CSV table of C-alpha atoms in Angstrom, one decimal:
chain,number,residue,atom,x,y,z
P,84,MET,CA,-51.4,68.0,9.8
P,85,ASP,CA,-53.3,65.1,11.4
P,86,GLU,CA,-56.4,67.3,11.9
P,87,ARG,CA,-56.3,68.3,8.2
P,88,ILE,CA,-56.1,64.6,7.2
P,89,ASP,CA,-59.1,63.9,9.4
P,90,ILE,CA,-61.0,66.6,7.6
P,91,LEU,CA,-60.0,65.2,4.2
P,92,LYS,CA,-61.2,61.7,5.3
P,93,ASN,CA,-64.7,63.1,5.9
P,94,ALA,CA,-64.9,64.9,2.5
P,95,GLY,CA,-66.6,62.8,-0.1
P,96,LEU,CA,-64.1,63.4,-2.8
P,97,PHE,CA,-61.1,62.2,-0.7
P,98,ALA,CA,-63.0,59.8,1.6
P,99,LYS,CA,-61.6,56.6,0.1
P,100,LEU,CA,-58.0,57.6,-0.5
P,101,LYS,CA,-55.1,55.8,1.2
P,102,GLU,CA,-53.4,57.4,4.2
P,103,SER,CA,-50.3,58.1,2.1
P,104,GLU,CA,-52.4,59.8,-0.5
P,105,LEU,CA,-54.2,61.9,2.0
P,106,ALA,CA,-50.8,62.9,3.3
P,107,VAL,CA,-49.9,64.2,-0.2
P,108,ILE,CA,-53.1,66.1,-0.4
P,109,SER,CA,-52.5,67.6,3.1
P,110,ARG,CA,-48.9,68.6,2.4
P,111,ASN,CA,-50.0,70.5,-0.7
P,112,SER,CA,-53.0,72.2,0.8
P,113,GLU,CA,-53.4,75.2,3.0
P,114,LEU,CA,-55.9,76.3,5.7
P,115,MET,CA,-57.5,79.7,5.0
P,116,ARG,CA,-59.3,81.7,7.6
P,117,VAL,CA,-61.7,84.0,5.9
P,118,PRO,CA,-63.9,86.7,7.5
P,119,SER,CA,-67.6,87.1,6.7
P,120,GLY,CA,-68.1,88.6,3.2
P,121,TYR,CA,-64.7,87.5,2.0
P,122,VAL,CA,-64.8,86.5,-1.7
P,123,ILE,CA,-62.9,83.2,-2.2
P,124,PHE,CA,-63.2,83.2,-6.0
P,125,ARG,CA,-65.2,85.2,-8.5
P,126,GLU,CA,-67.2,84.2,-11.6
P,127,SER,CA,-65.1,84.0,-14.8
P,128,GLU,CA,-61.8,83.6,-12.9
P,129,THR,CA,-59.5,80.7,-13.8
P,130,ALA,CA,-60.3,77.7,-11.6
P,131,ASP,CA,-57.0,76.7,-10.0
P,132,ALA,CA,-58.2,75.0,-6.7
P,133,LEU,CA,-61.0,73.2,-4.9
P,134,TYR,CA,-62.1,73.9,-1.3
P,135,ILE,CA,-63.3,72.0,1.7
P,136,VAL,CA,-65.3,73.8,4.4
P,137,ARG,CA,-63.6,73.2,7.9
P,138,SER,CA,-66.1,75.5,9.6
P,139,GLY,CA,-68.5,78.2,8.8
P,140,GLU,CA,-70.7,78.6,5.7
P,141,ILE,CA,-69.9,79.4,2.1
P,142,SER,CA,-72.5,80.6,-0.5
P,143,ILE,CA,-72.2,80.2,-4.2
P,144,ASN,CA,-73.8,83.2,-6.0
P,145,ARG,CA,-74.6,84.0,-9.6
P,146,LYS,CA,-75.4,87.4,-11.0
P,147,ALA,CA,-78.0,87.9,-13.8
P,148,ASN,CA,-79.9,90.9,-14.9
P,149,GLY,CA,-78.4,93.0,-12.2
P,150,GLU,CA,-79.6,90.7,-9.4
P,151,THR,CA,-77.5,88.2,-7.4
P,152,THR,CA,-79.0,84.8,-6.6
P,153,THR,CA,-77.6,82.2,-4.2
P,154,ILE,CA,-77.6,78.9,-6.0
P,155,ALA,CA,-75.9,76.7,-3.3
P,156,THR,CA,-74.6,76.8,0.2
P,157,PHE,CA,-71.8,74.7,1.7
P,158,ILE,CA,-71.1,73.9,5.3
P,159,GLU,CA,-68.6,71.9,7.4
P,160,GLY,CA,-67.1,68.9,5.6
P,161,GLU,CA,-68.5,69.8,2.1
P,162,THR,CA,-66.4,70.4,-1.0
P,163,PHE,CA,-66.9,73.2,-3.5
P,164,GLY,CA,-65.2,74.5,-6.6
P,165,GLU,CA,-64.2,71.0,-7.9
P,166,PHE,CA,-66.4,71.0,-11.0
P,167,ASP,CA,-64.8,74.0,-12.6
P,168,LEU,CA,-61.4,72.7,-11.6
P,169,PHE,CA,-61.7,69.3,-13.1
P,170,GLU,CA,-63.4,70.7,-16.3
P,171,ASN,CA,-60.5,73.2,-16.6
P,172,SER,CA,-63.0,75.9,-17.2
P,173,PRO,CA,-63.5,79.5,-15.8
P,174,ARG,CA,-65.6,79.8,-12.6
P,175,THR,CA,-69.3,79.8,-13.3
P,176,ALA,CA,-70.2,81.6,-10.0
P,177,THR,CA,-68.8,83.5,-7.1
P,178,ALA,CA,-68.0,81.9,-3.7
P,179,VAL,CA,-68.5,84.1,-0.6
P,180,ALA,CA,-68.1,83.5,3.1
P,181,GLU,CA,-71.5,84.0,4.8
P,182,MET,CA,-69.8,84.1,8.2
P,183,ASP,CA,-66.3,83.9,9.6
P,184,SER,CA,-65.1,80.6,8.1
P,185,GLU,CA,-62.2,78.2,7.6
P,186,VAL,CA,-61.6,76.4,4.4
P,187,ILE,CA,-58.9,74.1,3.1
P,188,ARG,CA,-57.6,75.0,-0.3
P,189,PHE,CA,-56.1,72.3,-2.5
P,190,PRO,CA,-53.6,72.9,-3.9
P,191,ALA,CA,-52.1,75.7,-1.9
P,192,GLU,CA,-51.7,79.1,-3.5
P,193,GLY,CA,-48.9,79.1,-6.0
P,194,SER,CA,-49.1,75.4,-6.7
P,195,SER,CA,-50.3,73.9,-10.0
P,196,PHE,CA,-53.1,71.4,-9.7
P,197,ARG,CA,-52.1,69.8,-13.0
P,198,ASP,CA,-48.4,69.5,-12.2
P,199,LEU,CA,-49.2,68.0,-8.8
P,200,LEU,CA,-51.4,65.3,-10.3
P,201,GLU,CA,-48.9,64.5,-13.0
P,202,ARG,CA,-46.3,63.8,-10.3
P,203,HIS,CA,-48.8,61.5,-8.6
P,204,GLY,CA,-50.5,59.6,-11.4
P,205,GLY,CA,-52.2,57.0,-9.2
P,206,LEU,CA,-53.6,59.6,-6.8
P,207,ALA,CA,-54.9,61.6,-9.8
P,208,ALA,CA,-56.7,58.5,-11.1
P,209,ARG,CA,-58.3,57.8,-7.8
P,210,ILE,CA,-59.4,61.4,-7.3
P,211,LEU,CA,-60.9,61.5,-10.8
P,212,HIS,CA,-62.7,58.2,-10.1
P,213,ARG,CA,-64.2,59.7,-6.9
P,214,PHE,CA,-65.2,62.9,-8.8
P,215,LEU,CA,-67.1,60.9,-11.4
P,216,ALA,CA,-68.8,58.8,-8.7
P,217,THR,CA,-69.8,62.0,-7.0
P,218,VAL,CA,-71.3,63.4,-10.2
P,219,ALA,CA,-73.2,60.1,-10.9
P,220,ALA,CA,-74.5,60.2,-7.3
P,221,ARG,CA,-75.8,63.7,-7.7
P,222,ILE,CA,-77.5,62.8,-11.0
P,223,ARG,CA,-79.2,59.8,-9.3
P,224,TYR,CA,-80.3,62.0,-6.4
P,225,THR,CA,-81.7,64.6,-8.7
P,226,ASN,CA,-83.6,61.9,-10.7
P,227,SER,CA,-85.0,60.5,-7.5
P,228,LEU,CA,-86.2,63.9,-6.4
P,229,ILE,CA,-88.0,64.4,-9.8
P,230,SER,CA,-89.6,60.9,-9.4
P,231,GLU,CA,-90.7,61.7,-5.8
P,232,LYS,CA,-92.1,65.1,-6.9
P,233,THR,CA,-94.0,63.8,-9.9
P,234,GLN,CA,-97.3,65.3,-8.6
P,235,TRP,CA,-95.5,68.6,-7.9
P,236,VAL,CA,-94.0,68.6,-11.4
P,237,GLU,CA,-97.4,67.8,-13.0
P,238,GLU,CA,-99.0,70.6,-11.0
P,239,LEU,CA,-96.3,73.0,-12.2
P,240,ARG,CA,-96.9,71.8,-15.8
P,241,ARG,CA,-100.6,72.3,-15.3
P,242,GLN,CA,-100.1,75.9,-14.2
P,243,ILE,CA,-97.8,76.6,-17.1
P,244,HIS,CA,-99.8,75.0,-19.9
P,245,TYR,CA,-103.4,75.2,-18.9
P,246,ASP,CA,-105.8,78.1,-18.9
P,247,LYS,CA,-107.1,78.7,-15.4
P,248,LEU,CA,-110.6,80.0,-16.5
P,249,THR,CA,-111.5,77.3,-19.0
P,250,GLY,CA,-109.3,74.3,-18.2
P,251,LEU,CA,-108.2,74.0,-21.8
P,252,TYR,CA,-104.6,74.2,-22.9
P,253,ASN,CA,-103.3,77.7,-23.4
P,254,ARG,CA,-101.2,79.5,-26.0
P,255,SER,CA,-98.0,78.6,-24.1
P,256,TYR,CA,-98.8,74.9,-24.7
P,257,LEU,CA,-99.5,75.5,-28.3
P,258,ASP,CA,-96.2,77.3,-28.9
P,259,GLU,CA,-93.9,75.2,-26.7
P,260,GLU,CA,-95.4,71.7,-27.0
P,261,ALA,CA,-98.1,71.1,-29.6
P,262,LEU,CA,-96.8,72.9,-32.7
P,263,PRO,CA,-93.1,71.7,-32.3
P,264,ALA,CA,-94.5,68.1,-32.0
P,265,LEU,CA,-96.6,68.5,-35.1
P,266,LYS,CA,-93.6,70.0,-37.0
P,267,ARG,CA,-91.5,66.9,-36.1
P,268,GLY,CA,-94.2,64.6,-37.5
P,269,GLU,CA,-94.8,63.6,-41.1
P,270,GLY,CA,-98.6,63.3,-41.2
P,271,GLU,CA,-101.1,65.9,-42.2
P,272,PHE,CA,-103.3,67.7,-39.7
P,273,ALA,CA,-105.9,70.4,-39.6
P,274,LEU,CA,-106.3,73.5,-37.4
P,275,VAL,CA,-109.6,75.1,-36.7
P,276,VAL,CA,-109.9,78.5,-35.2
P,277,ILE,CA,-113.4,79.6,-34.0
P,278,LYS,CA,-114.6,82.8,-32.4
P,279,PRO,CA,-118.0,84.0,-31.3
P,280,ASP,CA,-119.2,86.9,-33.4
P,281,ASN,CA,-121.1,88.7,-30.7
P,282,PHE,CA,-119.3,87.7,-27.5
P,283,LYS,CA,-118.3,91.4,-26.8
P,284,ASP,CA,-122.0,92.1,-26.3
P,285,ILE,CA,-122.0,89.9,-23.3
P,286,ASN,CA,-119.1,91.7,-21.6
P,287,ASP,CA,-120.4,95.1,-22.6
P,288,ASN,CA,-124.0,94.6,-21.6
P,289,TYR,CA,-124.0,92.0,-18.9
P,290,GLY,CA,-120.5,92.3,-17.3
P,291,HIS,CA,-117.3,90.4,-17.3
P,292,GLU,CA,-118.5,87.9,-14.8
P,293,ALA,CA,-121.2,86.8,-17.3
P,294,GLY,CA,-118.5,86.8,-19.9
P,295,ASP,CA,-116.3,84.4,-17.9
P,296,LYS,CA,-119.3,82.1,-17.2
P,297,MET,CA,-120.0,82.0,-21.0
P,298,LEU,CA,-116.4,81.2,-21.8
P,299,ARG,CA,-116.5,78.2,-19.4
P,300,ILE,CA,-119.7,77.0,-21.1
P,301,LEU,CA,-118.1,77.4,-24.5
P,302,ALA,CA,-114.9,75.6,-23.4
P,303,ARG,CA,-117.0,72.6,-22.3
P,304,VAL,CA,-119.0,72.3,-25.5
P,305,PHE,CA,-115.8,73.0,-27.5
P,306,GLY,CA,-113.9,70.1,-25.8
P,307,ALA,CA,-116.9,67.7,-26.2
P,308,ALA,CA,-117.3,68.6,-29.9
P,309,ILE,CA,-113.7,68.0,-30.9
P,310,GLY,CA,-113.5,64.8,-29.0
P,311,PRO,CA,-110.7,63.3,-26.8
P,312,LYS,CA,-108.3,62.4,-29.8
P,313,ASN,CA,-108.0,66.1,-30.7
P,314,THR,CA,-106.5,69.0,-28.7
P,315,GLY,CA,-108.4,72.0,-27.6
P,316,ILE,CA,-106.7,75.3,-26.8
P,317,ARG,CA,-108.0,78.7,-25.6
P,318,PHE,CA,-106.1,80.6,-28.2
P,319,ARG,CA,-106.6,84.1,-26.8
P,320,GLY,CA,-109.6,86.0,-25.3
P,321,ASP,CA,-112.7,84.4,-26.7
P,322,GLU,CA,-110.9,82.6,-29.5
P,323,PHE,CA,-110.5,78.8,-29.5
P,324,LEU,CA,-108.2,76.6,-31.5
P,325,ALA,CA,-108.5,72.9,-32.2
P,326,ILE,CA,-105.7,70.7,-33.5
P,327,LEU,CA,-106.9,67.7,-35.4
P,328,PRO,CA,-104.0,65.3,-36.1
P,329,GLY,CA,-104.5,63.1,-39.2
P,330,ALA,CA,-107.7,64.9,-40.2
P,331,GLY,CA,-108.6,65.2,-43.9
P,332,GLU,CA,-110.8,68.0,-45.3
P,333,GLU,CA,-114.1,66.2,-44.7
P,334,ASP,CA,-113.2,65.5,-41.1
P,335,ALA,CA,-112.1,69.1,-40.5
P,336,LEU,CA,-115.2,70.5,-42.1
P,337,LEU,CA,-117.4,68.2,-40.1
P,338,ILE,CA,-115.9,69.2,-36.7
P,339,ALA,CA,-115.8,72.9,-37.6
P,340,ARG,CA,-119.5,72.9,-38.5
P,341,LYS,CA,-120.3,71.0,-35.4
P,342,LEU,CA,-118.4,73.6,-33.3
P,343,MET,CA,-120.4,76.4,-34.9
P,344,ALA,CA,-123.7,74.6,-34.2
P,345,GLU,CA,-122.7,73.9,-30.6
P,346,PHE,CA,-121.8,77.6,-30.1
P,347,ARG,CA,-125.2,78.6,-31.4
P,348,ALA,CA,-126.9,76.2,-29.1
P,349,ALA,CA,-124.9,77.2,-26.0
P,350,ASP,CA,-127.0,78.6,-23.2
P,351,ALA,CA,-126.2,82.3,-23.7
P,352,ALA,CA,-129.7,83.2,-22.8
P,353,GLY,CA,-129.3,81.6,-19.4
P,354,VAL,CA,-126.1,83.6,-18.8
P,355,THR,CA,-127.4,86.9,-19.9
P,356,GLY,CA,-131.0,86.6,-18.7
P,357,ASN,CA,-132.1,87.6,-22.1
P,358,ALA,CA,-134.2,84.9,-23.7
P,359,ASP,CA,-133.6,86.3,-27.2
P,360,PHE,CA,-129.8,86.4,-26.9
P,361,ARG,CA,-128.0,83.8,-29.1
P,362,LEU,CA,-124.4,83.5,-30.0
P,363,THR,CA,-123.1,82.9,-33.5
P,364,ALA,CA,-119.5,82.0,-34.4
P,365,SER,CA,-117.1,82.3,-37.3
P,366,ALA,CA,-114.5,79.6,-38.0
P,367,GLY,CA,-111.4,79.1,-40.2
P,368,ILE,CA,-109.6,76.0,-41.2
P,369,ALA,CA,-106.0,75.4,-42.3
P,370,MET,CA,-105.0,72.1,-43.8
P,371,CYS,CA,-101.3,71.2,-43.2
P,372,PRO,CA,-99.1,70.6,-44.9
P,373,ARG,CA,-101.4,70.3,-47.9
P,374,HIS,CA,-102.3,73.9,-48.2
P,375,CYS,CA,-99.9,75.7,-45.9
P,376,SER,CA,-96.7,75.1,-44.0
P,377,CYS,CA,-96.7,73.9,-40.4
P,378,ALA,CA,-95.0,77.2,-39.4
P,379,ASP,CA,-97.8,79.2,-41.0
P,380,ALA,CA,-100.7,77.0,-39.9
P,381,VAL,CA,-101.9,79.0,-36.9
P,382,GLY,CA,-101.8,82.3,-38.8
P,383,VAL,CA,-103.6,80.9,-41.9
P,384,ALA,CA,-106.4,79.4,-39.8
P,385,PHE,CA,-106.8,82.7,-37.9
P,386,GLU,CA,-106.9,84.7,-41.2
P,387,LYS,CA,-109.6,82.4,-42.5
P,388,MET,CA,-111.6,82.9,-39.4
P,389,LEU,CA,-111.3,86.7,-39.8
P,390,GLU,CA,-112.3,86.4,-43.4
P,391,ALA,CA,-115.5,84.6,-42.3
P,392,ARG,CA,-116.2,87.3,-39.7
P,393,ASN,CA,-115.6,90.1,-42.2
P,394,SER,CA,-118.0,88.4,-44.6
P,395,GLY,CA,-120.9,88.9,-42.1
P,396,GLY,CA,-120.1,86.2,-39.5
P,397,ASP,CA,-121.7,82.9,-38.8
P,398,ARG,CA,-119.6,81.5,-41.6
P,399,LEU,CA,-116.8,79.0,-42.2
P,400,VAL,CA,-113.8,79.6,-44.5
P,401,ALA,CA,-111.2,76.9,-45.2
P,402,THR,CA,-108.1,76.3,-47.2
P,403,LEU,CA,-109.6,73.6,-49.4
P,404,ASP,CA,-108.5,72.3,-52.7
P,405,THR,CA,-111.4,74.2,-54.4
P,406,ASN,CA,-110.5,77.4,-52.4
P,407,GLY,CA,-114.1,77.4,-51.4
P,408,SER,CA,-115.9,78.1,-48.2
P,409,GLY,CA,-119.0,76.8,-46.5
P,410,GLY,CA,-121.1,77.8,-43.6
């Protein structure tokens, strides 16, 4: 019994309880010796106890899409299973002994955790207080890790939301960050989609390495042309999309025409080695929410760009009040 109390004293959840309270916990607990591979509890079972590792190692596993993943490991002196117990919810994972282990179960098999705490109200309050303090400490620790790993988080974000070839934002950023933010706003904005008319000729005749080099050149002139206040995205393949917050029709037309001029002036001859090779581009503009909904904005701008290409290319088509187009 004394050894069990010593173990409870070193467990964070019970560390600050009085000797008399620890004695109550000890009397109503049991020591379990479990062999390697033994399942202590399974996911979805009713949570009726918490556990303290006396020796050995316990893994907490979760199964998804047919694969089992270990989400936590507990060793001597650590407590597990308490969250489901206090929340009175089914087990969210499965606990398995990774080696021959000993764990203290509280309360013992056949005892009711709720009934026990109702009989010892003061003890219940102190355990609950320690549980809340443990939760708060874990949250603080997690926040500190995030703060310490800011550079790591930023690098992960860069890998997720930036196109590796061009350095521009990618389609993932558009779908997950940019458009939801625009939908939450109340101001108008414009979208410009631009695509080189004859980029395929570079890949077909001069190779994909030349094509990649040309894309990097276009990305640089694209970013410079739209300016730092607007957002440039490699939409897909050789298509680029610019988000222009607060832009009116004149601003959008000005930037779209500038983009077309910059694409024409880009050093395609230097990439291909053909002094006569020049790129042209087609562009489409969607004005939101003036002429289309935010949800439809990307599709509308893309359709306008296709309309320009199908009209012979080197053109600009926009959703303007006059329903006109310019190039």
